[in-house]
PDB file of C-alpha atoms in Angstrom:
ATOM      1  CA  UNK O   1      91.701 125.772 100.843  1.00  0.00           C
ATOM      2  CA  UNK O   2      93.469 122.587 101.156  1.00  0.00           C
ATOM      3  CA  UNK O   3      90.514 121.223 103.511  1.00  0.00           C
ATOM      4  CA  UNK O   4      87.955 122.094 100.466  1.00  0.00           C
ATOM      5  CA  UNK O   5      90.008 120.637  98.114  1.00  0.00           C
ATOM      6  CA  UNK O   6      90.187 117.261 100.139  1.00  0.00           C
ATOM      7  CA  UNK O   7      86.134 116.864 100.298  1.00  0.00           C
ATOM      8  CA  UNK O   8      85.554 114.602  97.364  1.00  0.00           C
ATOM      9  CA  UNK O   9      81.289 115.543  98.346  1.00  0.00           C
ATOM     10  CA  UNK O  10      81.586 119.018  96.717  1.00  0.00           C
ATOM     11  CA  UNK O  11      81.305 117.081  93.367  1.00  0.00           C
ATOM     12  CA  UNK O  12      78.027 115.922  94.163  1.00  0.00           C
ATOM     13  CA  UNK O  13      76.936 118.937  95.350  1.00  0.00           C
ATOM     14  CA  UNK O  14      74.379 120.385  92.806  1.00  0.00           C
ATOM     15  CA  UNK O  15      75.800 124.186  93.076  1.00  0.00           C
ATOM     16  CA  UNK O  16      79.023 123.122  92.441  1.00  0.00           C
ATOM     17  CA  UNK O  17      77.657 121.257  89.358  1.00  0.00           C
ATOM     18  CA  UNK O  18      75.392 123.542  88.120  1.00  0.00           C
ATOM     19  CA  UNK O  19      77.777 127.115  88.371  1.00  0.00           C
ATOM     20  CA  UNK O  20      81.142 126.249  88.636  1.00  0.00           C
ATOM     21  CA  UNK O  21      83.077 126.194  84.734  1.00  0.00           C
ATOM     22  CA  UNK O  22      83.854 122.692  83.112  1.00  0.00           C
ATOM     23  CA  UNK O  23      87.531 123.350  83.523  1.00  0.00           C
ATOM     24  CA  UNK O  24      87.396 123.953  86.804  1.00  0.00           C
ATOM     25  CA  UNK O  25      85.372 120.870  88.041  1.00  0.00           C
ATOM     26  CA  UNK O  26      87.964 118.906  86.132  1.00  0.00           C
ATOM     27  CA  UNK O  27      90.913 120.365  88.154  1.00  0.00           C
ATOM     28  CA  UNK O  28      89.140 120.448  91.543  1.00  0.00           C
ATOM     29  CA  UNK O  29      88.397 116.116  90.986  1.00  0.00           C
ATOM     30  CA  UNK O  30      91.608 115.690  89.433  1.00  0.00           C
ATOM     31  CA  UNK O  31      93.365 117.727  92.448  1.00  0.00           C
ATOM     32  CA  UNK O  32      90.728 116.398  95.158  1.00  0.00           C
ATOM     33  CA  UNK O  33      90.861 112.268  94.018  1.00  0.00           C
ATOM     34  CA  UNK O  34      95.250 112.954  94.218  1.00  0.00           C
ATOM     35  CA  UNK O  35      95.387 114.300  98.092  1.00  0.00           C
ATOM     36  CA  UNK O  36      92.622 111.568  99.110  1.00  0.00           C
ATOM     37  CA  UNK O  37      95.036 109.235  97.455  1.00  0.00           C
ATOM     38  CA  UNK O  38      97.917 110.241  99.586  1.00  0.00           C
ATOM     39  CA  UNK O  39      95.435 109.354 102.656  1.00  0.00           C
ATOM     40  CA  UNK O  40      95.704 105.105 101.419  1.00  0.00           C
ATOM     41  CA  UNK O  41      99.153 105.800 100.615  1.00  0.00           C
ATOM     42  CA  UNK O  42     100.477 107.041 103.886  1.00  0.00           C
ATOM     43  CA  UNK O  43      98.276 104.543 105.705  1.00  0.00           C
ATOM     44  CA  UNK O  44      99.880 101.636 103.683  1.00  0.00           C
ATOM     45  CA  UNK O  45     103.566 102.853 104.541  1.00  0.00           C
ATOM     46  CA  UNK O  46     102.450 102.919 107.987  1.00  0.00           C
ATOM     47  CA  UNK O  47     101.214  99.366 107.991  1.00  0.00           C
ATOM     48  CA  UNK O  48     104.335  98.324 105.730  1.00  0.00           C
ATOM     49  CA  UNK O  49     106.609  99.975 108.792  1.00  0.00           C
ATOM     50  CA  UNK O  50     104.995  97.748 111.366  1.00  0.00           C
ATOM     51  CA  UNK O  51     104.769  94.731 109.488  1.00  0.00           C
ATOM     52  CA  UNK O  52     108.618  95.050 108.929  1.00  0.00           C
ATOM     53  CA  UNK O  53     109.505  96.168 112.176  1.00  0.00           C
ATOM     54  CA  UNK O  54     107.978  92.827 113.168  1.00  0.00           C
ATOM     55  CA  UNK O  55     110.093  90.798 110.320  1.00  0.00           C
ATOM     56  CA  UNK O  56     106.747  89.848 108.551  1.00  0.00           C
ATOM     57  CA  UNK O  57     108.067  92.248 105.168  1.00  0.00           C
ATOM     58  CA  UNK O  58     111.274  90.631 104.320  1.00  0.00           C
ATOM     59  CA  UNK O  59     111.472  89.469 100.579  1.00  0.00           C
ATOM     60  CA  UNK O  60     114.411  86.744 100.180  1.00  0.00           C
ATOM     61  CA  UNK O  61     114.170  87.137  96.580  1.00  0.00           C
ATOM     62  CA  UNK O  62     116.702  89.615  96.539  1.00  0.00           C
ATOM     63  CA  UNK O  63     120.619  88.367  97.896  1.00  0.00           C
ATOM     64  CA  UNK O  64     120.376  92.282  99.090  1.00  0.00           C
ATOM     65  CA  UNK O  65     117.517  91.440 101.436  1.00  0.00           C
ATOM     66  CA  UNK O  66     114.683  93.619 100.372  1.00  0.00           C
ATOM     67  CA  UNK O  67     111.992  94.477 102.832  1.00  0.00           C
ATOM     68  CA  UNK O  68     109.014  94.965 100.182  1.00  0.00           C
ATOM     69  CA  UNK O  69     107.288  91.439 100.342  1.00  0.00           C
ATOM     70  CA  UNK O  70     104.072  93.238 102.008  1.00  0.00           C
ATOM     71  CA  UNK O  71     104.054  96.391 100.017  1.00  0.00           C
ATOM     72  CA  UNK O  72     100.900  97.724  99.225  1.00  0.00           C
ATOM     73  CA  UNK O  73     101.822 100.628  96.548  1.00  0.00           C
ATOM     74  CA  UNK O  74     105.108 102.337  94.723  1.00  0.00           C
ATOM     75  CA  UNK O  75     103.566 105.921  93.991  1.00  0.00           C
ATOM     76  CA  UNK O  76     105.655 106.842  90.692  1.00  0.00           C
ATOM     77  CA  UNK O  77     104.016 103.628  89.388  1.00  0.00           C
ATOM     78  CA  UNK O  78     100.439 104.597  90.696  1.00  0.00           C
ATOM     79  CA  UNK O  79     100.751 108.387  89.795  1.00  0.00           C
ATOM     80  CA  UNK O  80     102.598 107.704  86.306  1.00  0.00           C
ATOM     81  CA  UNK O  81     100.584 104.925  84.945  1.00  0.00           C
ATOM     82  CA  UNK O  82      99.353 105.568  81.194  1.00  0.00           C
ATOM     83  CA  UNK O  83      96.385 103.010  81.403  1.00  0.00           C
ATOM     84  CA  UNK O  84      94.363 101.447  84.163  1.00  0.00           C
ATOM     85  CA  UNK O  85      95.249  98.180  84.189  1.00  0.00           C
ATOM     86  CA  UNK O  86      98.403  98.970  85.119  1.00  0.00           C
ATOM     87  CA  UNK O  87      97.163 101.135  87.896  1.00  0.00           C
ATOM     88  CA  UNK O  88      95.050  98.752  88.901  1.00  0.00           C
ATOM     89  CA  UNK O  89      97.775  95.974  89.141  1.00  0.00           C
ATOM     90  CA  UNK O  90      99.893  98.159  91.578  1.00  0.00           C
ATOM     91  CA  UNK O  91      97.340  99.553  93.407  1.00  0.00           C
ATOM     92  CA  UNK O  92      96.865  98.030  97.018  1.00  0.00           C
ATOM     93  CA  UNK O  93      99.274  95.444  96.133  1.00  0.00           C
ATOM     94  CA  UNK O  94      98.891  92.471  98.786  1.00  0.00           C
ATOM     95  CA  UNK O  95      94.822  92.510  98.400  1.00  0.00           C
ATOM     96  CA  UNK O  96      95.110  92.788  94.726  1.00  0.00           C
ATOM     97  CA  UNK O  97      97.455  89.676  94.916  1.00  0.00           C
ATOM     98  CA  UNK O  98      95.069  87.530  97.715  1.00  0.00           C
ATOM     99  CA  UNK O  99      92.028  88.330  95.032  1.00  0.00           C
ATOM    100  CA  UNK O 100      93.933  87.110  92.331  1.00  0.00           C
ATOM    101  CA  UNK O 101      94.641  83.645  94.276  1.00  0.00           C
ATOM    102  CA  UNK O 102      91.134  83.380  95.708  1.00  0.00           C
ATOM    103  CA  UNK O 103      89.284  84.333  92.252  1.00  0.00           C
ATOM    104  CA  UNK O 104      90.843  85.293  89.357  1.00  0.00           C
ATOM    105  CA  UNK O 105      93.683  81.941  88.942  1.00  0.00           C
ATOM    106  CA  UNK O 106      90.518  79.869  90.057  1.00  0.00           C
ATOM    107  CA  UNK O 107      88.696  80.805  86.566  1.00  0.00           C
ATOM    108  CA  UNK O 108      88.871  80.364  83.365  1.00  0.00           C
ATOM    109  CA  UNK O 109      85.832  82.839  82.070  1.00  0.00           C
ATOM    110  CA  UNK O 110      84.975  86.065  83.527  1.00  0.00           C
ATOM    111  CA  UNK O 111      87.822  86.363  85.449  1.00  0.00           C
ATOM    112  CA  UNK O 112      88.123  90.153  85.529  1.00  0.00           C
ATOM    113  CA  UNK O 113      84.310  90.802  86.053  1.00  0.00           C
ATOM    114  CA  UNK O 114      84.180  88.535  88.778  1.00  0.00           C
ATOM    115  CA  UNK O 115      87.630  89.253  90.797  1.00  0.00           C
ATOM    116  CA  UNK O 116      86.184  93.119  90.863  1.00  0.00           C
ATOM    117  CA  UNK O 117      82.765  91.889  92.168  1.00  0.00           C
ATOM    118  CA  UNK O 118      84.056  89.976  94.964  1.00  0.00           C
ATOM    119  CA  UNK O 119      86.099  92.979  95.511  1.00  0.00           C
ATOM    120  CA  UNK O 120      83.103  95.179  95.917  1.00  0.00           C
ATOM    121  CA  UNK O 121      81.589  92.398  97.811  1.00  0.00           C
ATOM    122  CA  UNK O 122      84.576  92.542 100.414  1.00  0.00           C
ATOM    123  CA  UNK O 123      84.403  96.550 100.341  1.00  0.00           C
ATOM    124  CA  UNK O 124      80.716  96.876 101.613  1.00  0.00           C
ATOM    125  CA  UNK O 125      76.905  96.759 100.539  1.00  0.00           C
ATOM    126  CA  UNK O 126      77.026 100.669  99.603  1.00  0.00           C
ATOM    127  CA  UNK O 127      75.573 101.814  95.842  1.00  0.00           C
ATOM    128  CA  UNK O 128      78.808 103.570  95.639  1.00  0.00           C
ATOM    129  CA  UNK O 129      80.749 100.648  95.591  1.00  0.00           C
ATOM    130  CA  UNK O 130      79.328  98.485  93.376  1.00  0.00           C
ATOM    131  CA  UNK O 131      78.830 101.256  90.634  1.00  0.00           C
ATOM    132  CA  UNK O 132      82.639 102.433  91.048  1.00  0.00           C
ATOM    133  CA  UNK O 133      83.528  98.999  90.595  1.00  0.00           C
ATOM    134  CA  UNK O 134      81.517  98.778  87.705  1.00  0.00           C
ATOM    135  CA  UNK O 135      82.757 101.348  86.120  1.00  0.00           C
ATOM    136  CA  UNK O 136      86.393 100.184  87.444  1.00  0.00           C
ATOM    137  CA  UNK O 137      85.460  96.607  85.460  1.00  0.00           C
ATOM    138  CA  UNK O 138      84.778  98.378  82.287  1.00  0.00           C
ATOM    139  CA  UNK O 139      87.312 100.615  82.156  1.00  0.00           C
ATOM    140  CA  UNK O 140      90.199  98.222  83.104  1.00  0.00           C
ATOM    141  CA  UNK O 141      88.372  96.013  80.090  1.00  0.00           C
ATOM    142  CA  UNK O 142      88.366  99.134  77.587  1.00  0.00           C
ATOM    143  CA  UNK O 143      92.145  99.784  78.090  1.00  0.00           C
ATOM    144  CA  UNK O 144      93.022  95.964  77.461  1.00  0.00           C
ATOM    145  CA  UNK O 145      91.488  96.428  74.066  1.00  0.00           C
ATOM    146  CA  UNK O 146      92.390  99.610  73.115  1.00  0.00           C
ATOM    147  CA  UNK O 147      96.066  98.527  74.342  1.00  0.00           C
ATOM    148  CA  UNK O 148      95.748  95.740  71.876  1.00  0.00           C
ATOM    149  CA  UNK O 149      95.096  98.249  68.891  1.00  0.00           C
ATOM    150  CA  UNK O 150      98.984  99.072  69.340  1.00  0.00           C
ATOM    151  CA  UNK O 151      98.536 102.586  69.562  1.00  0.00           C
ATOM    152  CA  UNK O 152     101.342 104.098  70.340  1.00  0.00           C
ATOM    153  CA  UNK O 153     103.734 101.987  68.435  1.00  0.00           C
ATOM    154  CA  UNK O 154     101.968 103.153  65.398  1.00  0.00           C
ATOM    155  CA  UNK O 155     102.632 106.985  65.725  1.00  0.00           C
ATOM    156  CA  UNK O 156     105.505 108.159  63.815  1.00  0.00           C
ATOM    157  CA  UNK O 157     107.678 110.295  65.631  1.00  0.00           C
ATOM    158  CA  UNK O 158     108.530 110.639  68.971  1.00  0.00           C
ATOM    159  CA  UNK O 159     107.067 113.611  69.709  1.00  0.00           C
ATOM    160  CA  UNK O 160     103.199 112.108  69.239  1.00  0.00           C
ATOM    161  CA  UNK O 161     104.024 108.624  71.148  1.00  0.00           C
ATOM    162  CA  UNK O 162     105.005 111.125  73.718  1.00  0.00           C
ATOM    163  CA  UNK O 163     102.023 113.495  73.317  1.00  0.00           C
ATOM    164  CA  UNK O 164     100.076 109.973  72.899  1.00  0.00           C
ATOM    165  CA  UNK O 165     101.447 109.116  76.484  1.00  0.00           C
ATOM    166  CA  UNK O 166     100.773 112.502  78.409  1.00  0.00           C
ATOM    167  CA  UNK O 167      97.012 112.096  76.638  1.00  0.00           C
ATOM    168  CA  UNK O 168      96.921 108.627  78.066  1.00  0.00           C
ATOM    169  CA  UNK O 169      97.919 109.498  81.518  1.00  0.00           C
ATOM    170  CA  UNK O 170      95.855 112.301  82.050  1.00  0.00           C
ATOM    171  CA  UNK O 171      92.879 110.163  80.931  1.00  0.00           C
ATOM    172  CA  UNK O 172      93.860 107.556  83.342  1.00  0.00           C
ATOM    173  CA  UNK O 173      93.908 110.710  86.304  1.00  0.00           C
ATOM    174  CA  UNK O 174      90.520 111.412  85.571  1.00  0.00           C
ATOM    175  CA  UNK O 175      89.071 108.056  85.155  1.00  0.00           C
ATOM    176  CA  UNK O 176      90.684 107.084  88.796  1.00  0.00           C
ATOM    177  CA  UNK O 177      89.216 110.558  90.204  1.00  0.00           C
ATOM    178  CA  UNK O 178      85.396 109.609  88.744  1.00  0.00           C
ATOM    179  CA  UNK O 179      85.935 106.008  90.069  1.00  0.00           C
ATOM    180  CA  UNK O 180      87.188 107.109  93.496  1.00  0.00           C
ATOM    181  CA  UNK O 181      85.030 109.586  93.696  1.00  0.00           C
ATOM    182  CA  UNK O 182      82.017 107.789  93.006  1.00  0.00           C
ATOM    183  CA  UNK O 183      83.137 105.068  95.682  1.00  0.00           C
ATOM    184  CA  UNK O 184      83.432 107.364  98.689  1.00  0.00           C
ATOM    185  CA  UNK O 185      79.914 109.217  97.852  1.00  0.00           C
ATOM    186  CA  UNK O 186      78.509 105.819  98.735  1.00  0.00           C
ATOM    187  CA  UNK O 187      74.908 107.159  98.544  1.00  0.00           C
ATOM    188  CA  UNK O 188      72.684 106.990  95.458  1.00  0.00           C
ATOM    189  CA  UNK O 189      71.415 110.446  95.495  1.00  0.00           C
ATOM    190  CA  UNK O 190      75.241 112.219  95.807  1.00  0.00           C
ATOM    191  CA  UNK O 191      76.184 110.068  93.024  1.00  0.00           C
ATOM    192  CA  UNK O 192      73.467 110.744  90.360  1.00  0.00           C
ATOM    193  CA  UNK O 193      73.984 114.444  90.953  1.00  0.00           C
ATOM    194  CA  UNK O 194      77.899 114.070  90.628  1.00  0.00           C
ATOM    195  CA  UNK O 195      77.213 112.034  87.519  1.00  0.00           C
ATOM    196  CA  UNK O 196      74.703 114.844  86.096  1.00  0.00           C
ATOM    197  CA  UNK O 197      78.372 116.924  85.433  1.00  0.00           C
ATOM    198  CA  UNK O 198      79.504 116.864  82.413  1.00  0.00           C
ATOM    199  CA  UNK O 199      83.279 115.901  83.424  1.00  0.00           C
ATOM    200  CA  UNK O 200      81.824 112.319  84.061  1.00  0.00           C
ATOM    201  CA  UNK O 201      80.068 111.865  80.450  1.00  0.00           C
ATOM    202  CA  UNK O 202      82.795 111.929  77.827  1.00  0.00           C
ATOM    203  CA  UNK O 203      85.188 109.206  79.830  1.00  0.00           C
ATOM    204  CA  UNK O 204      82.387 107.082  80.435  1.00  0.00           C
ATOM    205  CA  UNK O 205      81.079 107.170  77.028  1.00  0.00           C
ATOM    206  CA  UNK O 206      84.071 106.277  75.819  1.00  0.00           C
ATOM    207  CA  UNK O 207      84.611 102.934  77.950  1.00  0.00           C
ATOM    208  CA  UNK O 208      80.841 102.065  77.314  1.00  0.00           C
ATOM    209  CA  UNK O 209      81.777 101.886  73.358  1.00  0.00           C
ATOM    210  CA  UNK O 210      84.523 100.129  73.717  1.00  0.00           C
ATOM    211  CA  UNK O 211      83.228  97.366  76.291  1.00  0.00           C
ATOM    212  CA  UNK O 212      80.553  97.043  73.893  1.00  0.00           C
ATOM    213  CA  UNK O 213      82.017  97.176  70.478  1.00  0.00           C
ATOM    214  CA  UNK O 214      85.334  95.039  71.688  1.00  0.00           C
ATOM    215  CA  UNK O 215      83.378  92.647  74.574  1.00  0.00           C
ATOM    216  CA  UNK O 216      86.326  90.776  76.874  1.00  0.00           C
ATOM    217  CA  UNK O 217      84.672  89.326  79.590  1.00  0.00           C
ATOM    218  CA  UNK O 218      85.967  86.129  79.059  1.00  0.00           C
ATOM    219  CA  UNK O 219      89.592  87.339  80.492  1.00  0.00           C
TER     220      UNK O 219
END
């Protein structure tokens, strides 16, 4: 069971599309796109252990001495984050920090769109990529603007900022299972039938109006 649930291809597989319950496609992407997670996270611990066991991770910010300076991840940050942007900010840490030196502090306009395409770029010439990174672009876009509406500091009690929060975060679960989904199909013909589910059509719909109706490129 575990082995099925790790095979992000089953959502692209046009049975599984076409027979299996709305609620249960949602659970099987939200559960499959968490364990292939915890395949990059245990890989970046285990290059974080090496680079400090040859000194390379020591931080001297701290008068502790902190051994974080090449961390790629902190996984209640990743797995708790309410938006995108945020997930995206502490997700693969080092790389996210060399693209922001090498693109994004280099322009003025853009900035966003283009740091993500020379991201794809870097990742490989596979349909996959570039239209999970698309979609990454957008999304990351949406949530800047629809963090800017305030949200959340308008509710008034407690109990709907927190209800506001649990909605956000379990919109941000999905939207990372589509996108990382979408990347490891890779193919064009695995992706259009995983986007023919209707799982993938309400999130995306969403980020569409938004980049549209609130454009940002320019950041």
């Amino acid at each position: 069971m575990v082995g099925a649930l790790t095979d992000l291809v089953v959502t692209a597989d046009l049975g599984f599309v076409e027979d299996t319950p709305f609620l249960q496609r949602i659970l099987y992407l939200w559960i499959s796109s968490f364990l292939a997670r915890l395949n990059y996270y245990w890989l970046w611990s285990l290059s974080e252990g090496l680079c400090n066991a040859a000194g390379l991770g020591f931080c001297r910010q701290d008068a502790r001495g902190r051994w974080d300076a090449l961390s790629d991840y902190s996984f209640f940050t990743l797995e708790l984050s309410t938006n995108m942007a945020n997930f995206t900010r502490n997700w693969n840490k080092t790389t996210s920090a060399w693209l922001k030196r090498l693109v994004y502090y280099r322009f003025s306009h853009m900035r966003t769109v283009l740091t993500f395409l020379v991201s794809a770029l870097w990742h490989g010439p596979h349909p996959g990529i570039f239209i999970g990174f698309s979609v990454w672009t957008a999304v990351v876009i949406a949530d800047r603007k629809v963090a800017k509406l305030a949200v959340h500091e308008r509710l008034p009690s407690a109990a709907w900022r927190f209800l506001h929060m649990c909605m956000s975060w379990l919109t941000t679960q999905l939207a990372v299972g589509f996108i990382l989904t979408t990347i490891h199909l890779q193919s064009m013909g695995p992706i259009l039938v995983f986007w023919r589910s209707e799982m993938v059509k309400e999130r995306e719909l969403f980020t569409t109006f938004c980049f549209l109706t609130f454009p940002d490129l320019g950041r």
